[in-house]
mmCIF file of C-alpha atoms in Angstrom:
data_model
loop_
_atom_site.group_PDB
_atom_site.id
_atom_site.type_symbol
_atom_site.label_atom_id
_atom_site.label_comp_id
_atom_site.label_asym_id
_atom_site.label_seq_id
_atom_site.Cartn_x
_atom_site.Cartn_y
_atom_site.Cartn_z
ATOM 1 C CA UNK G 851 -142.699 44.205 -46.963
ATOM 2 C CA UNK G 852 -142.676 40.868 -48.630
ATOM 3 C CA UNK G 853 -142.151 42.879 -52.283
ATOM 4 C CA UNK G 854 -139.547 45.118 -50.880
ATOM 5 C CA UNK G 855 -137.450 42.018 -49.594
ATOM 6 C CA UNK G 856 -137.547 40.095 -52.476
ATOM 7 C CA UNK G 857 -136.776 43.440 -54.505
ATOM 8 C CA UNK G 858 -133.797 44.002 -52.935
ATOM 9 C CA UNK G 859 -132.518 40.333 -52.942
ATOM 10 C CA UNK G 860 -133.150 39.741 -56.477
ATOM 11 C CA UNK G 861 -131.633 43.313 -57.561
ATOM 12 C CA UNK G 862 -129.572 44.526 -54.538
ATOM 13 C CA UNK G 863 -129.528 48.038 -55.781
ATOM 14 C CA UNK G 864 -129.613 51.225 -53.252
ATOM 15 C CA UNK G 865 -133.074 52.792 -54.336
ATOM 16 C CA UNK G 866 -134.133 49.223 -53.648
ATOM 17 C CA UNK G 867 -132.136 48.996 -50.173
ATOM 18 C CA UNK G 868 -133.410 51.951 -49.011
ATOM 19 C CA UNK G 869 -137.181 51.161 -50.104
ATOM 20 C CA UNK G 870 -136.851 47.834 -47.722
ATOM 21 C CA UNK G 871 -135.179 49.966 -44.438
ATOM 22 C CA UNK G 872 -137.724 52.316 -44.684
ATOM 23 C CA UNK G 873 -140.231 49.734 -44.551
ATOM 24 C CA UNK G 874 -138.232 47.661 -42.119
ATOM 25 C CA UNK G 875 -137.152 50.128 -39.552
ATOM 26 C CA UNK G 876 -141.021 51.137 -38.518
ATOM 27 C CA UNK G 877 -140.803 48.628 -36.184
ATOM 28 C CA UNK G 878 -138.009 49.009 -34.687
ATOM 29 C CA UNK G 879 -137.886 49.640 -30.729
ATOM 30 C CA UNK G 880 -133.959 48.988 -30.049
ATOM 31 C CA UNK G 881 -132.505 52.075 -28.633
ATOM 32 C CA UNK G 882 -129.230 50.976 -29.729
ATOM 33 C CA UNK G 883 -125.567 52.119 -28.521
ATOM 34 C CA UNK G 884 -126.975 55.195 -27.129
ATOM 35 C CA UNK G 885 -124.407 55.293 -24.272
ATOM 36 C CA UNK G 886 -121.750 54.501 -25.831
ATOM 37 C CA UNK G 887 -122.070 57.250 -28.398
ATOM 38 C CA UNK G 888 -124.745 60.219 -26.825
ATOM 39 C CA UNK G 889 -127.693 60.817 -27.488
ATOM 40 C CA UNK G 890 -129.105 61.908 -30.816
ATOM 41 C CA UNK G 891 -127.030 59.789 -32.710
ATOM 42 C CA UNK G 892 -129.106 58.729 -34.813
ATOM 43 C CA UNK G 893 -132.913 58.146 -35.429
ATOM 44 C CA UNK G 894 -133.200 54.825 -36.051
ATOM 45 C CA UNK G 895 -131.036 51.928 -35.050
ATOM 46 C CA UNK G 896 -130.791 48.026 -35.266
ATOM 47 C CA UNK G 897 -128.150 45.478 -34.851
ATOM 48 C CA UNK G 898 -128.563 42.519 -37.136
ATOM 49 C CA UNK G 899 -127.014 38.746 -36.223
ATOM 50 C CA UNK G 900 -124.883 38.915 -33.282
ATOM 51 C CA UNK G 901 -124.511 41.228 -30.862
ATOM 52 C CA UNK G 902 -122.808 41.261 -27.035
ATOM 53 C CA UNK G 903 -123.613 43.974 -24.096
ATOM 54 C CA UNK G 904 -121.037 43.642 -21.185
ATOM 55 C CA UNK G 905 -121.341 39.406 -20.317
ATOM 56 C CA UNK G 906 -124.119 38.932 -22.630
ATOM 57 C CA UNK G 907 -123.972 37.612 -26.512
ATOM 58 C CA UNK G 908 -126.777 36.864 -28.404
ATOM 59 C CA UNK G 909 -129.089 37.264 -31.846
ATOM 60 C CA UNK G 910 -130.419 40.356 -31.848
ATOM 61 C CA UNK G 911 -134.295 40.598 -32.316
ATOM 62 C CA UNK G 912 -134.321 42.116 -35.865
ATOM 63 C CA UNK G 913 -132.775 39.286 -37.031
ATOM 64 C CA UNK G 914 -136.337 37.544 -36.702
ATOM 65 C CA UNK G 915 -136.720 38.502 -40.363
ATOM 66 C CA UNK G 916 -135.041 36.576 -42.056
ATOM 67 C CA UNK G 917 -135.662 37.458 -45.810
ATOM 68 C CA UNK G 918 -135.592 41.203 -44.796
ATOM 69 C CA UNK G 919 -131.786 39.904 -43.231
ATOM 70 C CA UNK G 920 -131.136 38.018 -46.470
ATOM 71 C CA UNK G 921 -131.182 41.535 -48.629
ATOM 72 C CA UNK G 922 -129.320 43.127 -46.421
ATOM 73 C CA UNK G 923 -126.243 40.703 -46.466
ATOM 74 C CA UNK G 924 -126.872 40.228 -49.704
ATOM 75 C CA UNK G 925 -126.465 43.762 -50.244
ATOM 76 C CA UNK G 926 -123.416 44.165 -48.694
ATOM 77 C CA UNK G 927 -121.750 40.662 -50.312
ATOM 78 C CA UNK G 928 -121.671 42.602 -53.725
ATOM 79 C CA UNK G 929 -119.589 45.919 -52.186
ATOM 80 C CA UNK G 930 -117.274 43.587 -50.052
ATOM 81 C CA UNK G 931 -116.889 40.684 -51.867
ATOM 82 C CA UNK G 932 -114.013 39.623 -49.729
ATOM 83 C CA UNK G 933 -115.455 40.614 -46.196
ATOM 84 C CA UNK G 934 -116.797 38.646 -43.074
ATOM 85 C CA UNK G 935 -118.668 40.016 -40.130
ATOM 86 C CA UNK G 936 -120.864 38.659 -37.660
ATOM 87 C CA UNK G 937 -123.572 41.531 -37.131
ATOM 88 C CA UNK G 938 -124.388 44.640 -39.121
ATOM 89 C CA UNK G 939 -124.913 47.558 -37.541
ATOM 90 C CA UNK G 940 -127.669 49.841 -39.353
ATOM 91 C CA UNK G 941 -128.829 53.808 -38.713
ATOM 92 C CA UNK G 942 -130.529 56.466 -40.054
ATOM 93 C CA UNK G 943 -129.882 59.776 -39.831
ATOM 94 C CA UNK G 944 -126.314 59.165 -37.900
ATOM 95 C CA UNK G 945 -124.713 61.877 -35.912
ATOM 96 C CA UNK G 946 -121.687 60.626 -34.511
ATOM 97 C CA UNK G 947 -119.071 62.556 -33.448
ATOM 98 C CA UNK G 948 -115.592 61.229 -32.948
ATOM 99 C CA UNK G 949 -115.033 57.687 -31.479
ATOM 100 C CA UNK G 950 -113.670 54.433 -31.213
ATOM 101 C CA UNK G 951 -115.694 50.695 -31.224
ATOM 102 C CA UNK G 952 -113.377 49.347 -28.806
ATOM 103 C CA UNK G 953 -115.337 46.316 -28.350
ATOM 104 C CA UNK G 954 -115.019 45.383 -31.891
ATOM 105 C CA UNK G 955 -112.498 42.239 -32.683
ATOM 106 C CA UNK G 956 -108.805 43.494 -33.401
ATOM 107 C CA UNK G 957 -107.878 42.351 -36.241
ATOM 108 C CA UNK G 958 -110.856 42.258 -38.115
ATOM 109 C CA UNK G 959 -112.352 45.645 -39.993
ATOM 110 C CA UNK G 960 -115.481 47.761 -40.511
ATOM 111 C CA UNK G 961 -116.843 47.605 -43.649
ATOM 112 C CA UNK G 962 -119.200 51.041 -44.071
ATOM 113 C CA UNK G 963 -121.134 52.662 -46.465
ATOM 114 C CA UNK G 964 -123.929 55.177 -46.435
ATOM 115 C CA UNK G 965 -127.293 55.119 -48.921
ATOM 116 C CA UNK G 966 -129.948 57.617 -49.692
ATOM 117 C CA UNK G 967 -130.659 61.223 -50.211
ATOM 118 C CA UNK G 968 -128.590 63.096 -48.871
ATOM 119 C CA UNK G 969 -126.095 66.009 -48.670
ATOM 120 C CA UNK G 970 -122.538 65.415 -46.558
ATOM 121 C CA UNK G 971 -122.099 62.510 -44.435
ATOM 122 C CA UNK G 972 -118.471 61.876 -45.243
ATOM 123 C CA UNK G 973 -116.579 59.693 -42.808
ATOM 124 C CA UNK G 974 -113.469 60.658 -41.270
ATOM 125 C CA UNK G 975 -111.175 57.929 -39.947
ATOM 126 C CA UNK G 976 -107.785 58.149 -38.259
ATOM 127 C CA UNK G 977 -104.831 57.854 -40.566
ATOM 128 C CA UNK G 978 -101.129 58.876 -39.151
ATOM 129 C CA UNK G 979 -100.459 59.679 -42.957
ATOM 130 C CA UNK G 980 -103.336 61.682 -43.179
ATOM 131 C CA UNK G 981 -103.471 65.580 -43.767
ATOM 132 C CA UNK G 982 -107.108 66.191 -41.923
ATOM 133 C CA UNK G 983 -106.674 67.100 -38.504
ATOM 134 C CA UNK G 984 -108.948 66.673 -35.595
ATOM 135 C CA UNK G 985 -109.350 67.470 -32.150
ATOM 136 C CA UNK G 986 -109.481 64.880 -29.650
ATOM 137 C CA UNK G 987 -110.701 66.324 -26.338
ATOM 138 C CA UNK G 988 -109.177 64.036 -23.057
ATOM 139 C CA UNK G 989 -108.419 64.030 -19.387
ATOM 140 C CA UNK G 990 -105.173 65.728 -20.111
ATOM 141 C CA UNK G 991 -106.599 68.317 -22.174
ATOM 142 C CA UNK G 992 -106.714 67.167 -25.554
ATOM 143 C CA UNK G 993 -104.786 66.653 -28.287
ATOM 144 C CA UNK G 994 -105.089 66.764 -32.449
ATOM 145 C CA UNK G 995 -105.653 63.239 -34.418
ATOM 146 C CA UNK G 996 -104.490 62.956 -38.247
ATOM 147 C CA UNK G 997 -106.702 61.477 -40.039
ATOM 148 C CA UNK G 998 -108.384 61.959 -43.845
ATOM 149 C CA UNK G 999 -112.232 62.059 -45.317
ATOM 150 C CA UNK G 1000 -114.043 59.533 -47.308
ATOM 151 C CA UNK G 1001 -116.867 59.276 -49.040
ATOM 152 C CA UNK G 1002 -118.990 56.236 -48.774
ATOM 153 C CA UNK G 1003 -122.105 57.180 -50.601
ATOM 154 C CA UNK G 1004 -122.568 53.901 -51.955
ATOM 155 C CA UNK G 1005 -119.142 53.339 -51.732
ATOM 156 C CA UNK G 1006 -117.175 50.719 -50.448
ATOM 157 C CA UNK G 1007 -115.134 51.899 -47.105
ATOM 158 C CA UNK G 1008 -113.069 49.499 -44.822
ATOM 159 C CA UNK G 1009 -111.278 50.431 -41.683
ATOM 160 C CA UNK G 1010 -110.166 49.917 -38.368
ATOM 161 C CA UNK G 1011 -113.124 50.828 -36.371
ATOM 162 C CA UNK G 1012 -110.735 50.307 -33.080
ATOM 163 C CA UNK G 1013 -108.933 53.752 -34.140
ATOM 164 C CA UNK G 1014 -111.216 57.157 -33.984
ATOM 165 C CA UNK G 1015 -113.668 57.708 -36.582
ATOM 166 C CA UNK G 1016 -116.525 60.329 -36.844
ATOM 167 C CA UNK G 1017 -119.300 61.167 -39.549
ATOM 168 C CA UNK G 1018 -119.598 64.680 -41.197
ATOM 169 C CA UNK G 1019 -122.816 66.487 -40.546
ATOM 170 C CA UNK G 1020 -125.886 65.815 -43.679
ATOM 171 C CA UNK G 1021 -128.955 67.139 -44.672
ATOM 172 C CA UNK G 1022 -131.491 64.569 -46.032
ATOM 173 C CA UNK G 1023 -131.839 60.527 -45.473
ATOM 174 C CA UNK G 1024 -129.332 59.091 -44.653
ATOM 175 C CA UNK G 1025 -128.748 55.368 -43.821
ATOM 176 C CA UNK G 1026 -125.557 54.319 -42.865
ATOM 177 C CA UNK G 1027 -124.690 50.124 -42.783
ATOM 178 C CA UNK G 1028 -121.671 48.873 -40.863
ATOM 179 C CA UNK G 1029 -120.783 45.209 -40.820
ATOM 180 C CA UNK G 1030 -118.069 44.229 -38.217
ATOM 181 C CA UNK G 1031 -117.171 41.419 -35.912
ATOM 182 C CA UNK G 1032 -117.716 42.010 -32.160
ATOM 183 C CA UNK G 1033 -114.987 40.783 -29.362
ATOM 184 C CA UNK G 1034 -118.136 38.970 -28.195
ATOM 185 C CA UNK G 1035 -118.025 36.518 -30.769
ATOM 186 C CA UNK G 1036 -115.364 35.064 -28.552
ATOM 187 C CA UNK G 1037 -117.761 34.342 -25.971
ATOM 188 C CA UNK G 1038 -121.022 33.047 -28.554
ATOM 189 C CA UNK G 1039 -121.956 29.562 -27.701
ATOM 190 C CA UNK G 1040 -122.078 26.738 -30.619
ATOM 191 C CA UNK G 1041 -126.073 27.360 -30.682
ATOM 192 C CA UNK G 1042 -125.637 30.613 -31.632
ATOM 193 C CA UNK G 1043 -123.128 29.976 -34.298
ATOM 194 C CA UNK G 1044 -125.374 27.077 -35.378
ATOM 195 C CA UNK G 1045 -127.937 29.681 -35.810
ATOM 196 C CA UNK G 1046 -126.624 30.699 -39.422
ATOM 197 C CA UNK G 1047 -126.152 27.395 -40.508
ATOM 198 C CA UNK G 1048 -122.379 28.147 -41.438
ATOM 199 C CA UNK G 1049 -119.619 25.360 -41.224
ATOM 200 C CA UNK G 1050 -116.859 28.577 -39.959
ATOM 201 C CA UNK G 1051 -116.231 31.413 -38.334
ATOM 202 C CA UNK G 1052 -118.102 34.704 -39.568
ATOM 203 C CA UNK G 1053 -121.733 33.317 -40.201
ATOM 204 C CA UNK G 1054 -123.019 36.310 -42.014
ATOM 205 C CA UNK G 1055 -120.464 35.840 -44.606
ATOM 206 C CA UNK G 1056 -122.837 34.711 -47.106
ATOM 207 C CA UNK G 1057 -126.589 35.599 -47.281
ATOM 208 C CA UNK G 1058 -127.621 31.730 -47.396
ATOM 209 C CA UNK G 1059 -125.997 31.974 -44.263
ATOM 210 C CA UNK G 1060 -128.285 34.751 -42.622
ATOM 211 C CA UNK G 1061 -129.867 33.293 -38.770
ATOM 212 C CA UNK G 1062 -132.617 31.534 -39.034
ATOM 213 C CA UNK G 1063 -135.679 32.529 -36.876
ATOM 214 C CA UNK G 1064 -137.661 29.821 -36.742
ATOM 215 C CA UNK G 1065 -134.309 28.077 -33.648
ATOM 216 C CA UNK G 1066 -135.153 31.523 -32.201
ATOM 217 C CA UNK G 1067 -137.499 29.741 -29.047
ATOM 218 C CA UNK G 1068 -134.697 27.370 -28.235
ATOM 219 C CA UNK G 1069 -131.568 29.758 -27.854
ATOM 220 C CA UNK G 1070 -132.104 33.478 -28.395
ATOM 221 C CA UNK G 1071 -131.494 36.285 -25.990
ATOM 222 C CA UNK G 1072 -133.986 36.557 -23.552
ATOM 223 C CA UNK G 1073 -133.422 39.574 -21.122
ATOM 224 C CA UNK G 1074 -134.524 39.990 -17.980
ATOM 225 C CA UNK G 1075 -133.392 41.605 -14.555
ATOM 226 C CA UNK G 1076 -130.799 40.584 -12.281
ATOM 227 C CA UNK G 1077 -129.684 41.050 -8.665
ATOM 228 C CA UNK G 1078 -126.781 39.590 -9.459
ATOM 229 C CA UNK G 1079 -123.817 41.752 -8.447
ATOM 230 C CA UNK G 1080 -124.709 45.137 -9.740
ATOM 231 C CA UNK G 1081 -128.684 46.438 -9.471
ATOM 232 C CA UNK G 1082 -130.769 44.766 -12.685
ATOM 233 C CA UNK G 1083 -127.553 43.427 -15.301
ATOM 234 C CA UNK G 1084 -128.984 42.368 -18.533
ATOM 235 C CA UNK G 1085 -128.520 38.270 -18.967
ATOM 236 C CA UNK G 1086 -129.116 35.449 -21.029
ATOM 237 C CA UNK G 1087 -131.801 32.964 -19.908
ATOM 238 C CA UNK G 1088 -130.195 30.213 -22.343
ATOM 239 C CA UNK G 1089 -130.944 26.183 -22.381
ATOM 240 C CA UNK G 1090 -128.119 24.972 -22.836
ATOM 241 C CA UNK G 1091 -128.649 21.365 -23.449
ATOM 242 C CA UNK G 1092 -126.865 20.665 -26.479
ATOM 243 C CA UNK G 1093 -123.709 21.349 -24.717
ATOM 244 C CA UNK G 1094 -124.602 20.348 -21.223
ATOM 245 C CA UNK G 1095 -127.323 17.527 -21.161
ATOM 246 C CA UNK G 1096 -129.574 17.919 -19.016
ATOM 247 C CA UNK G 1097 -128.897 21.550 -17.774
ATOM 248 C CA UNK G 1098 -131.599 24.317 -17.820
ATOM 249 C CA UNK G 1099 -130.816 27.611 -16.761
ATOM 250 C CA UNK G 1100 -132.820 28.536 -13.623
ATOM 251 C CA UNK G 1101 -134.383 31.366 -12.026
ATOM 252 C CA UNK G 1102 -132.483 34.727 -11.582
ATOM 253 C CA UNK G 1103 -132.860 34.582 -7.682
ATOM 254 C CA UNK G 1104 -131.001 30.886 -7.797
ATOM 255 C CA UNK G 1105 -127.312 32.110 -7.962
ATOM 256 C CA UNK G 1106 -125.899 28.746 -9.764
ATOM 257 C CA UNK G 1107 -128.797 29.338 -12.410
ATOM 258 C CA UNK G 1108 -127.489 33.104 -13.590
ATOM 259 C CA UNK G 1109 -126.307 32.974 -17.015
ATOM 260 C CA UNK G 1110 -123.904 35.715 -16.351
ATOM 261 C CA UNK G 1111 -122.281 33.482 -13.994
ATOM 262 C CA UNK G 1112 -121.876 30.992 -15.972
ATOM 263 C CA UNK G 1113 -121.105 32.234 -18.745
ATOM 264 C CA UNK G 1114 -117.946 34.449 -17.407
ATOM 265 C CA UNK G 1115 -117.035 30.958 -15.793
ATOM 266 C CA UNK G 1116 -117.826 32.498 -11.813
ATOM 267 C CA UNK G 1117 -119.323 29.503 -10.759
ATOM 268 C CA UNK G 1118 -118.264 28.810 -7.308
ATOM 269 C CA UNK G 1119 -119.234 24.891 -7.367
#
């Protein structure tokens, strides 16, 4: 694993990429966006740097490796030169049919592409100039989208991700990268932002930048269950004493201690 990051960091090249997720991606135990996109949509899924799920923001666990995190954003720095993003989405085998990330930021685009052996896996993304059609099935019955096909085999692709998008059906490997910035970004505290060591806005910007694991005990997303409102919400169990001296977050039983709470700014005292 150790060869296979340094590989790709020193010569970001795909063979080398895709060497380092195969690797890399063994471990991984995320089920990902599964709800928001079906099931089966892909085999393999991670988010890397930030990430936010309904009143909760925080560094996703694969970011723990750093120099695996490094190559990555590395990797993508030399096909979007002129990019930002916060996190990086990254699947294998994707199967996803047509959709929107409507909790991305407006304003700010996806920048795709797909690596390894494969057959297909064209993107097709909503264009009102565009002379592909698809069907968009609704409450009302449906109705047909214009759009147009890319291909991003190795190939730089940047888009709205807020409009409808879909991937064409491959045969083969196929790993897919997507580096975006969420609306949750809004709502990350300083730690996290200090977690990348970058003086502005989109910390993954640059790979020097990537989070570094070893501020993971102080900050990171820890999840546990809730009864707060709703059966078993997801929260953070965050310290935050850089910003509040002397404030630790409590127990999820003790209502003024629930990070969702405080976070959304509910806090009745």
């Amino acid at each position: 694993m150790e060869l296979a990051c340094r590989n790709a960091t020193e010569e970001p090249s795909e063979a080398n990429l895709v060497k380092l997720l195969d690797l890399w991606s063994a471990g991984w135990k995320h089920r990902g966006r599964t709800r928001a996109v079906g099931p089966g949509a892909y085999e393999r899924y991670a988010t890397l740097g930030l990430f936010g799920h309904g009143g909760v923001v925080g560094v996703s666990n694969a970011t723990g490796l750093r120099e695996a995190c490094i190559a990555v954003n590395r990797f993508l720095r030399t096909r979007f030169p002129d990019g930002t993003w916060s996190s990086i989405a990254v699947l294998f085998n994707p199967r996803m049919g047509l959709h929107r990330d409507i909790q991305n930021m407006p304003g700010h685009s996806n920048h795709a592409l797909a690596l390894g052996e494969y057959t297909g896996g064209r993107v097709w993304i909503e264009d009102d100039e565009g002379d592909s059609p698809a069907w968009l099935e609704d409450k009302k019955g449906g109705r047909e989208l214009r759009g147009r096909w890319l291909d991003m085999h190795d190939k730089p692709v940047s888009f709205d991700a807020r409009r409808y998008h879909k991937v064409e059906p491959h045969e083969g490997s196929m790993w897919a990268l997507a580096a975006y910035v969420p609306q949750a970004y809004a709502r990350a505290t300083e730690q996290h932002r200090q977690a990348c060591r970058g003086p502005h806005l989109y910390q993954m910007a640059r790979p020097e930048l990537a989070f570094d694991p070893s501020r993971r005990p102080e900050f990171w997303v820890k999840k546990r269950s809730s009864n707060h409102r709703k059966a078993k919400p997801l929260f953070n169990q965050l310290r935050l004493t850089r910003d509040n001296p002397g404030l630790t977050i409590g127990p999820a039983k003790a209502r003024t201690g629930c990070a969702v709470c405080l976070m959304l700014g509910k806090l009745d005292n």
